[in-house]
Amino acid sequence: MELLTRKIEEEGIVLSDQVLKVDSFINHQMDPHLMKEIGWEFARLFKEAGITRILTIESSGIAPAIMAGLALDVPVIFARKRKSLTLTSDLYTATVYSFTKQESNEITVSKKYMKKEDRVLIIDDFLANGQAALGLANIVEQAGATVSGIGILIEKSFQPGAEELIAKGYRVESLARIASLKDGKVTFAPSRQIDSIIAGGY
Amino acid sequence: MELLTRKIEEEGIVLSDQVLKVDSFINHQMDPHLMKEIGWEFARLFKEAGITRILTIESSGIAPAIMAGLALDVPVIFARKRKSLTLTSDLYTATVYSFTKQESNEITVSKKYMKKEDRVLIIDDFLANGQAALGLANIVEQAGATVSGIGILIEKSFQPGAEELIAKGYRVESLARIASLKDGKVTFAPSRQIDSIIAGGY
């Protein structure tokens, strides 16, 4: 997605060959017009998927998810993160390990807001090792509902998350794919469709 | 705001005479159309205030804030909550005590995203004791910027936050005002403008 890759080029800060900081337009300060365009793009990509609900995770997933919810005309749920949890029977829970923070969080969704008929679009800001997306997908499946797609703003394609999700059969749509952060520089990967054409996948 | 009060009447759950649960449309599941209307209403209320930036706090403030940011065409920052903090010189910080959770959190905003020329609209979901809004206002003032208004979705008018903020000179606009949650029932207060007319304040 042109607008997002341009923003990353202009404002992203490469902190190491693993970490890209996008605090000025996604993770702390947010650009509302960019978020709207992202929401509309997810709606375009998933408009035939019969989405009935969007699931994201606090906090950086909320803005793109609410815009996609507006465009697709479906409710949006944000999973809550908790350090530890007194289990209650009202909640679906999953454990998500963060490699960046080196800590585990419980994520929770109220059983009231996820039904087995639901076709769920999962949205998150980053996809690196895929732990958050896998945790969210796990919650959808605990509810007996269907993961109809995973929409990601920025995929770090040099980390294993995207491949793992695709291998499990999930449809992953990443608006920007980063091949490398080496030498303090962002190198983009082609979109997955173009990758497939190059690899003769069509 | 008619649409919000109607939602509260239809879906709000009175847990005690202090606590109203709005998990089905604000705090966990979110209604994107309601959020859009709320954003547009804040933009209408503050369109003459010269707002240059919106400040909210993770997580429930983000959706209404991003919609208001879209309508007012300004960037949106969400303050981050931390249990405790290693102070760094890059951050403005304030301590916010939650009466509900009986714990203190540090809230932080990067100095990069708040300038002394800024006219800031603070947005939050609930206003009860006013601790979060006061913490956010404190951060704006640390930056030498101006708090041009405080936009609240649901004000619990029987708690002291709104009066305290107004006494300090802040302009507070609450889209729904709740006079009481007694007897398991939501009783709304008139909007503050109507209150002033009744009290002969004009």
Short mmCIF file of C-alpha atoms in Angstrom, two decimals:
data_model
loop_
_atom_site.label_atom_id
_atom_site.label_comp_id
_atom_site.label_asym_id
_atom_site.label_seq_id
_atom_site.Cartn_x
_atom_site.Cartn_y
_atom_site.Cartn_z
CA MET A 1 0.00 0.00 0.00
CA GLU A 2 1.70 3.08 -1.39
CA LEU A 3 0.64 5.57 1.31
CA LEU A 4 1.89 3.33 4.13
CA THR A 5 5.23 2.43 2.52
CA ARG A 6 5.84 6.12 1.80
CA LYS A 7 5.15 6.99 5.47
CA ILE A 8 7.54 4.24 6.59
CA GLU A 9 10.22 5.58 4.24
CA GLU A 10 9.72 9.15 5.42
CA GLU A 11 9.12 8.69 9.15
CA GLY A 12 10.09 5.15 10.20
CA ILE A 13 13.18 4.92 12.40
CA VAL A 14 15.34 1.81 12.14
CA LEU A 15 16.49 1.14 15.71
CA SER A 16 18.27 -2.13 14.91
CA ASP A 17 18.15 -4.81 12.23
CA GLN A 18 15.11 -6.20 14.09
CA VAL A 19 13.24 -3.09 15.23
CA LEU A 20 11.43 -0.41 13.22
CA LYS A 21 9.93 2.46 15.18
CA VAL A 22 6.75 3.99 13.76
CA ASP A 23 5.81 6.09 16.78
CA SER A 24 5.04 9.19 14.75
CA PHE A 25 2.11 7.73 12.79
CA ILE A 26 1.01 4.35 14.26
CA ASN A 27 2.20 3.40 17.75
CA HIS A 28 1.96 6.60 19.76
CA GLN A 29 1.01 9.50 17.54
CA MET A 30 -1.44 8.37 14.87
CA ASP A 31 -2.26 9.83 11.48
CA PRO A 32 -6.08 9.65 11.18
CA HIS A 33 -6.11 9.91 7.38
CA LEU A 34 -3.59 7.10 7.05
CA MET A 35 -5.71 5.01 9.45
CA LYS A 36 -8.79 5.69 7.37
CA GLU A 37 -7.04 4.65 4.15
CA ILE A 38 -5.76 1.51 5.88
CA GLY A 39 -9.28 0.67 7.06
CA TRP A 40 -10.65 1.18 3.55
CA GLU A 41 -7.88 -0.98 2.06
CA PHE A 42 -8.67 -3.85 4.44
CA ALA A 43 -12.34 -3.49 3.52
CA ARG A 44 -11.43 -3.70 -0.17
CA LEU A 45 -9.24 -6.77 0.36
CA PHE A 46 -11.80 -8.62 2.50
CA LYS A 47 -15.08 -7.37 1.04
CA GLU A 48 -15.94 -10.83 -0.39
CA ALA A 49 -14.99 -12.69 2.79
CA GLY A 50 -18.33 -12.26 4.59
CA ILE A 51 -16.68 -10.68 7.65
CA THR A 52 -19.09 -10.27 10.59
CA ARG A 53 -16.67 -9.05 13.26
CA ILE A 54 -13.18 -7.61 13.60
CA LEU A 55 -10.83 -8.63 16.40
CA THR A 56 -7.74 -6.67 17.34
CA ILE A 57 -5.58 -6.22 20.43
CA GLU A 58 -4.97 -3.13 22.52
CA SER A 59 -3.57 -0.57 21.88
CA SER A 60 -2.04 0.05 18.45
CA GLY A 61 -4.47 -2.21 16.60
CA ILE A 62 -7.52 -0.22 17.65
CA ALA A 63 -7.30 2.73 15.25
CA PRO A 64 -6.91 0.72 12.01
CA ALA A 65 -9.47 -1.82 13.24
CA ILE A 66 -12.16 0.77 13.99
CA MET A 67 -11.68 2.26 10.51
CA ALA A 68 -11.95 -1.17 8.90
CA GLY A 69 -15.05 -1.81 11.02
CA LEU A 70 -16.59 1.41 9.75
CA ALA A 71 -15.81 0.50 6.14
CA LEU A 72 -17.06 -3.10 6.47
CA ASP A 73 -19.98 -2.12 8.72
CA VAL A 74 -19.19 -4.66 11.46
CA PRO A 75 -18.45 -4.40 15.19
CA VAL A 76 -14.85 -4.33 16.41
CA ILE A 77 -13.52 -6.03 19.54
CA PHE A 78 -10.20 -5.31 21.13
CA ALA A 79 -8.69 -8.12 23.18
CA ARG A 80 -7.32 -6.93 26.48
CA LYS A 81 -3.81 -7.72 27.68
CA ARG A 82 -3.24 -8.75 31.27
CA LYS A 83 -0.03 -9.64 33.06
CA SER A 84 -1.76 -12.47 34.84
CA LEU A 85 -5.33 -13.47 35.14
CA THR A 86 -7.84 -14.85 37.55
CA LEU A 87 -9.64 -17.17 35.18
CA THR A 88 -13.32 -16.56 34.82
CA SER A 89 -15.78 -18.59 32.80
CA ASP A 90 -16.95 -15.49 30.94
CA LEU A 91 -13.71 -15.05 29.01
CA TYR A 92 -11.80 -16.70 26.21
CA THR A 93 -8.10 -16.39 26.99
CA ALA A 94 -4.81 -17.12 25.25
CA THR A 95 -1.19 -16.58 26.25
CA VAL A 96 0.94 -14.38 24.01
CA TYR A 97 4.70 -14.22 24.38
CA SER A 98 6.39 -11.01 23.28
CA PHE A 99 9.94 -11.57 22.01
CA THR A 100 10.54 -7.80 22.10
CA LYS A 101 9.51 -7.37 25.73
CA GLN A 102 10.45 -10.93 26.74
CA GLU A 103 7.28 -11.38 28.72
CA SER A 104 4.02 -13.28 28.47
CA ASN A 105 0.63 -11.66 28.60
CA GLU A 106 -2.79 -13.18 28.84
CA ILE A 107 -5.14 -11.79 26.23
CA THR A 108 -8.86 -11.99 26.84
CA VAL A 109 -12.11 -11.62 24.96
CA SER A 110 -15.55 -11.76 26.54
CA LYS A 111 -17.54 -14.80 25.39
CA LYS A 112 -20.52 -12.51 24.82
CA TYR A 113 -18.91 -10.89 21.78
CA MET A 114 -17.70 -13.87 19.77
CA LYS A 115 -20.20 -16.39 18.39
CA LYS A 116 -19.65 -19.59 16.44
CA GLU A 117 -21.38 -18.10 13.37
CA ASP A 118 -18.84 -15.27 13.27
CA ARG A 119 -16.42 -14.81 10.38
CA VAL A 120 -13.64 -12.83 11.96
CA LEU A 121 -11.04 -10.51 10.48
CA ILE A 122 -8.02 -10.20 12.79
CA ILE A 123 -6.18 -6.88 12.52
CA ASP A 124 -2.87 -5.93 14.09
CA ASP A 125 -0.18 -3.32 13.54
CA PHE A 126 2.94 -5.53 13.29
CA LEU A 127 3.50 -9.14 12.30
CA ALA A 128 6.91 -10.45 13.36
CA ASN A 129 6.90 -13.81 15.12
CA GLY A 130 3.14 -14.10 14.84
CA GLN A 131 2.48 -14.65 18.53
CA ALA A 132 -0.26 -12.04 18.85
CA ALA A 133 -2.05 -13.16 15.67
CA LEU A 134 -1.84 -16.80 16.76
CA GLY A 135 -3.27 -15.91 20.16
CA LEU A 136 -6.13 -13.99 18.58
CA ALA A 137 -6.82 -16.83 16.12
CA ASN A 138 -6.80 -19.27 19.03
CA ILE A 139 -9.49 -17.20 20.76
CA VAL A 140 -11.63 -17.11 17.60
CA GLU A 141 -11.35 -20.89 17.35
CA GLN A 142 -12.17 -21.41 21.03
CA ALA A 143 -15.46 -19.68 20.19
CA GLY A 144 -16.01 -22.11 17.32
CA ALA A 145 -15.90 -19.14 14.93
CA THR A 146 -13.93 -18.80 11.69
CA VAL A 147 -10.78 -16.79 11.09
CA SER A 148 -11.58 -15.35 7.66
CA GLY A 149 -8.41 -13.35 7.37
CA ILE A 150 -5.54 -11.62 9.09
CA GLY A 151 -4.88 -8.00 8.14
CA ILE A 152 -1.49 -6.58 9.09
CA LEU A 153 -0.13 -3.06 8.68
CA ILE A 154 3.58 -3.91 8.70
CA GLU A 155 4.94 -7.41 8.19
CA LYS A 156 8.56 -8.06 9.02
CA SER A 157 8.95 -10.73 6.35
CA PHE A 158 12.41 -11.72 7.61
CA GLN A 159 10.79 -13.05 10.78
CA PRO A 160 8.80 -16.30 10.73
CA GLY A 161 5.27 -15.16 11.71
CA ALA A 162 3.73 -14.67 8.27
CA GLU A 163 4.98 -17.98 6.88
CA GLU A 164 3.77 -19.82 9.95
CA LEU A 165 0.27 -18.31 9.74
CA ILE A 166 0.05 -19.09 6.01
CA ALA A 167 1.25 -22.66 6.63
CA LYS A 168 -1.63 -23.03 9.10
CA GLY A 169 -4.03 -22.08 6.31
CA TYR A 170 -4.79 -18.50 7.27
CA ARG A 171 -5.14 -15.78 4.65
CA VAL A 172 -2.65 -13.03 5.53
CA GLU A 173 -2.82 -9.60 3.91
CA SER A 174 0.03 -7.27 4.88
CA LEU A 175 -0.13 -3.68 3.64
CA ALA A 176 3.65 -3.25 3.86
CA ARG A 177 6.21 -6.06 3.82
CA ILE A 178 9.73 -5.43 5.04
CA ALA A 179 12.45 -7.70 3.68
CA SER A 180 15.24 -6.31 5.80
CA LEU A 181 16.22 -3.60 8.28
CA LYS A 182 19.95 -4.15 7.79
CA ASP A 183 22.43 -1.26 7.66
CA GLY A 184 19.90 1.10 9.22
CA LYS A 185 17.80 0.94 6.06
CA VAL A 186 14.26 -0.28 5.30
CA THR A 187 14.15 -2.64 2.32
CA PHE A 188 10.64 -3.55 1.24
CA ALA A 189 9.55 -6.94 -0.05
CA PRO A 190 7.09 -7.11 -2.95
CA SER A 191 3.48 -7.77 -2.05
CA ARG A 192 2.70 -11.46 -1.59
CA GLN A 193 0.76 -11.59 -4.90
CA ILE A 194 3.76 -10.27 -6.83
CA ASP A 195 6.01 -12.71 -4.93
CA SER A 196 3.79 -15.56 -6.15
CA ILE A 197 3.95 -14.39 -9.75
CA ILE A 198 7.76 -14.14 -9.59
CA ALA A 199 7.91 -17.63 -8.05
CA GLY A 200 5.55 -18.97 -10.73
CA GLY A 201 2.89 -19.54 -8.12
CA TYR A 202 0.06 -18.55 -10.48
CA MET B 1 -25.92 13.30 22.28
CA GLU B 2 -29.02 11.34 21.40
CA LEU B 3 -27.32 8.33 19.77
CA LEU B 4 -25.01 7.77 22.75
CA THR B 5 -27.68 8.15 25.44
CA ARG B 6 -29.90 5.74 23.52
CA LYS B 7 -27.07 3.17 23.37
CA ILE B 8 -26.48 3.58 27.10
CA GLU B 9 -30.19 3.06 27.77
CA GLU B 10 -30.33 -0.02 25.53
CA GLU B 11 -27.00 -1.70 26.27
CA GLY B 12 -25.41 -0.17 29.37
CA ILE B 13 -25.30 -2.45 32.41
CA VAL B 14 -25.52 -0.88 35.86
CA LEU B 15 -23.17 -2.96 38.02
CA SER B 16 -23.53 -0.83 41.15
CA ASP B 17 -24.52 2.73 42.01
CA GLN B 18 -20.98 3.73 40.99
CA VAL B 19 -20.25 1.52 37.97
CA LEU B 20 -21.79 1.49 34.49
CA LYS B 21 -20.55 -1.18 32.10
CA VAL B 22 -20.50 -0.25 28.41
CA ASP B 23 -18.48 -3.20 27.18
CA SER B 24 -20.76 -3.90 24.23
CA PHE B 25 -20.15 -0.62 22.40
CA ILE B 26 -17.21 1.31 23.95
CA ASN B 27 -14.84 -0.54 26.28
CA HIS B 28 -14.34 -3.94 24.66
CA GLN B 29 -16.60 -4.32 21.66
CA MET B 30 -16.91 -1.03 19.83
CA ASP B 31 -19.59 0.27 17.48
CA PRO B 32 -17.71 1.99 14.62
CA HIS B 33 -20.70 4.09 13.50
CA LEU B 34 -21.25 5.36 17.03
CA MET B 35 -17.53 6.18 17.24
CA LYS B 36 -17.72 8.08 13.97
CA GLU B 37 -20.73 10.10 15.15
CA ILE B 38 -18.94 10.84 18.43
CA GLY B 39 -15.85 12.01 16.54
CA TRP B 40 -17.99 14.26 14.34
CA GLU B 41 -19.81 15.66 17.37
CA PHE B 42 -16.52 16.57 19.09
CA ALA B 43 -15.38 18.20 15.85
CA ARG B 44 -18.61 20.24 15.77
CA LEU B 45 -18.24 21.30 19.40
CA PHE B 46 -14.57 22.28 19.09
CA LYS B 47 -14.38 23.48 15.49
CA GLU B 48 -13.74 27.10 16.54
CA ALA B 49 -11.14 26.16 19.17
CA GLY B 50 -8.16 26.00 16.81
CA ILE B 51 -7.28 22.45 17.87
CA THR B 52 -3.91 21.28 16.50
CA ARG B 53 -3.62 17.93 18.28
CA ILE B 54 -5.75 15.41 20.15
CA LEU B 55 -4.50 13.60 23.23
CA THR B 56 -6.16 10.50 24.66
CA ILE B 57 -5.12 7.54 26.79
CA GLU B 58 -4.98 3.87 25.91
CA SER B 59 -7.14 1.93 25.28
CA SER B 60 -10.81 2.97 25.22
CA GLY B 61 -10.10 6.58 24.28
CA ILE B 62 -8.40 5.66 21.02
CA ALA B 63 -11.43 4.92 18.82
CA PRO B 64 -13.36 8.14 19.54
CA ALA B 65 -10.13 10.15 19.42
CA ILE B 66 -9.07 8.85 16.00
CA MET B 67 -12.53 9.69 14.60
CA ALA B 68 -12.35 13.20 16.07
CA GLY B 69 -8.85 13.51 14.61
CA LEU B 70 -10.18 12.56 11.20
CA ALA B 71 -13.00 15.08 11.46
CA LEU B 72 -10.76 17.90 12.75
CA ASP B 73 -7.84 16.91 10.49
CA VAL B 74 -5.25 16.80 13.28
CA PRO B 75 -2.90 14.09 14.60
CA VAL B 76 -3.92 12.01 17.60
CA ILE B 77 -1.61 10.86 20.39
CA PHE B 78 -2.44 8.17 22.88
CA ALA B 79 -0.65 8.38 26.20
CA ARG B 80 0.70 5.05 27.36
CA LYS B 81 0.04 3.61 30.81
CA ARG B 82 2.85 1.98 32.74
CA LYS B 83 2.82 0.40 36.18
CA SER B 84 6.15 1.97 36.94
CA LEU B 85 8.64 3.82 34.89
CA THR B 86 12.30 4.28 34.40
CA LEU B 87 12.31 8.01 33.85
CA THR B 88 13.79 9.15 30.60
CA SER B 89 14.32 12.69 29.43
CA ASP B 90 12.37 12.04 26.23
CA LEU B 91 9.01 11.68 27.98
CA TYR B 92 6.46 13.82 29.73
CA THR B 93 4.96 11.79 32.56
CA ALA B 94 2.15 12.12 35.07
CA THR B 95 0.79 9.83 37.76
CA VAL B 96 -2.85 8.81 37.51
CA TYR B 97 -4.64 7.11 40.37
CA SER B 98 -7.55 4.85 39.48
CA PHE B 99 -10.22 4.70 42.20
CA THR B 100 -11.84 1.74 40.41
CA LYS B 101 -8.68 -0.34 40.25
CA GLN B 102 -7.11 1.23 43.37
CA GLU B 103 -3.75 1.54 41.70
CA SER B 104 -1.51 4.23 40.29
CA ASN B 105 -0.19 4.24 36.77
CA GLU B 106 2.36 6.44 35.14
CA ILE B 107 1.13 7.87 31.88
CA THR B 108 3.66 9.00 29.31
CA VAL B 109 3.82 11.08 26.14
CA SER B 110 6.91 11.49 24.00
CA LYS B 111 8.20 15.06 24.03
CA LYS B 112 8.51 14.87 20.25
CA TYR B 113 4.74 14.95 19.76
CA MET B 114 3.67 17.84 21.97
CA LYS B 115 4.87 21.36 21.23
CA LYS B 116 4.29 24.61 23.09
CA GLU B 117 2.31 26.02 20.14
CA ASP B 118 -0.17 23.13 20.34
CA ARG B 119 -3.82 23.66 21.21
CA VAL B 120 -4.83 20.28 22.53
CA LEU B 121 -8.19 18.56 22.76
CA ILE B 122 -8.15 15.85 25.44
CA ILE B 123 -10.57 12.97 24.78
CA ASP B 124 -11.50 10.14 27.13
CA ASP B 125 -14.32 7.64 27.47
CA PHE B 126 -15.34 8.22 31.11
CA LEU B 127 -15.07 11.16 33.46
CA ALA B 128 -15.60 10.21 37.10
CA ASN B 129 -13.02 11.54 39.55
CA GLY B 130 -11.12 13.28 36.78
CA GLN B 131 -7.75 11.71 37.52
CA ALA B 132 -6.99 10.67 33.93
CA ALA B 133 -8.06 14.03 32.46
CA LEU B 134 -6.01 15.90 35.08
CA GLY B 135 -2.98 13.74 34.28
CA LEU B 136 -3.38 14.38 30.56
CA ALA B 137 -3.84 18.12 31.14
CA ASN B 138 -0.74 18.10 33.33
CA ILE B 139 1.26 16.58 30.46
CA VAL B 140 -0.03 19.20 28.01
CA GLU B 141 1.01 21.93 30.41
CA GLN B 142 4.45 20.41 31.00
CA ALA B 143 4.93 20.88 27.26
CA GLY B 144 3.93 24.53 27.59
CA ALA B 145 0.96 23.80 25.31
CA THR B 146 -2.70 24.79 25.82
CA VAL B 147 -5.58 22.56 26.86
CA SER B 148 -8.28 23.89 24.55
CA GLY B 149 -10.93 21.47 25.69
CA ILE B 150 -11.79 18.15 27.27
CA GLY B 151 -14.20 15.90 25.37
CA ILE B 152 -15.80 13.08 27.33
CA LEU B 153 -18.14 10.34 26.16
CA ILE B 154 -19.78 9.57 29.50
CA GLU B 155 -19.60 11.87 32.50
CA LYS B 156 -20.66 10.50 35.88
CA SER B 157 -21.93 13.85 37.09
CA PHE B 158 -22.45 12.53 40.64
CA GLN B 159 -18.68 12.17 40.98
CA PRO B 160 -16.48 15.25 41.41
CA GLY B 161 -14.26 15.15 38.27
CA ALA B 162 -16.23 17.43 35.96
CA GLU B 163 -16.76 20.15 38.56
CA GLU B 164 -13.10 20.06 39.50
CA LEU B 165 -11.95 20.40 35.87
CA ILE B 166 -14.37 23.27 35.26
CA ALA B 167 -13.24 24.98 38.47
CA LYS B 168 -9.68 24.84 37.11
CA GLY B 169 -10.87 26.71 34.02
CA TYR B 170 -11.05 23.86 31.51
CA ARG B 171 -13.86 23.63 28.98
CA VAL B 172 -15.52 20.23 29.45
CA GLU B 173 -17.92 18.81 26.86
CA SER B 174 -19.57 15.54 27.88
CA LEU B 175 -21.74 13.80 25.30
CA ALA B 176 -23.74 11.97 27.97
CA ARG B 177 -24.10 13.05 31.59
CA ILE B 178 -25.28 10.60 34.19
CA ALA B 179 -26.93 12.02 37.29
CA SER B 180 -27.32 8.70 39.09
CA LEU B 181 -26.94 4.95 38.82
CA LYS B 182 -29.11 4.28 41.90
CA ASP B 183 -31.58 1.39 42.01
CA GLY B 184 -29.91 -0.31 39.04
CA LYS B 185 -31.13 2.47 36.79
CA VAL B 186 -29.40 5.10 34.62
CA THR B 187 -30.74 8.60 35.23
CA PHE B 188 -29.35 11.18 32.83
CA ALA B 189 -28.51 14.78 33.72
CA PRO B 190 -29.34 17.53 31.24
CA SER B 191 -26.47 18.81 29.09
CA ARG B 192 -24.35 21.44 30.83
CA GLN B 193 -25.75 24.23 28.62
CA ILE B 194 -29.30 23.37 29.67
CA ASP B 195 -28.17 23.17 33.28
CA SER B 196 -26.84 26.73 33.01
CA ILE B 197 -30.09 28.03 31.56
CA ILE B 198 -32.07 26.40 34.37
CA ALA B 199 -29.70 27.89 36.93
CA GLY B 200 -29.92 31.31 35.26
CA GLY B 201 -26.31 31.07 34.28
CA TYR B 202 -26.84 32.86 30.95
#
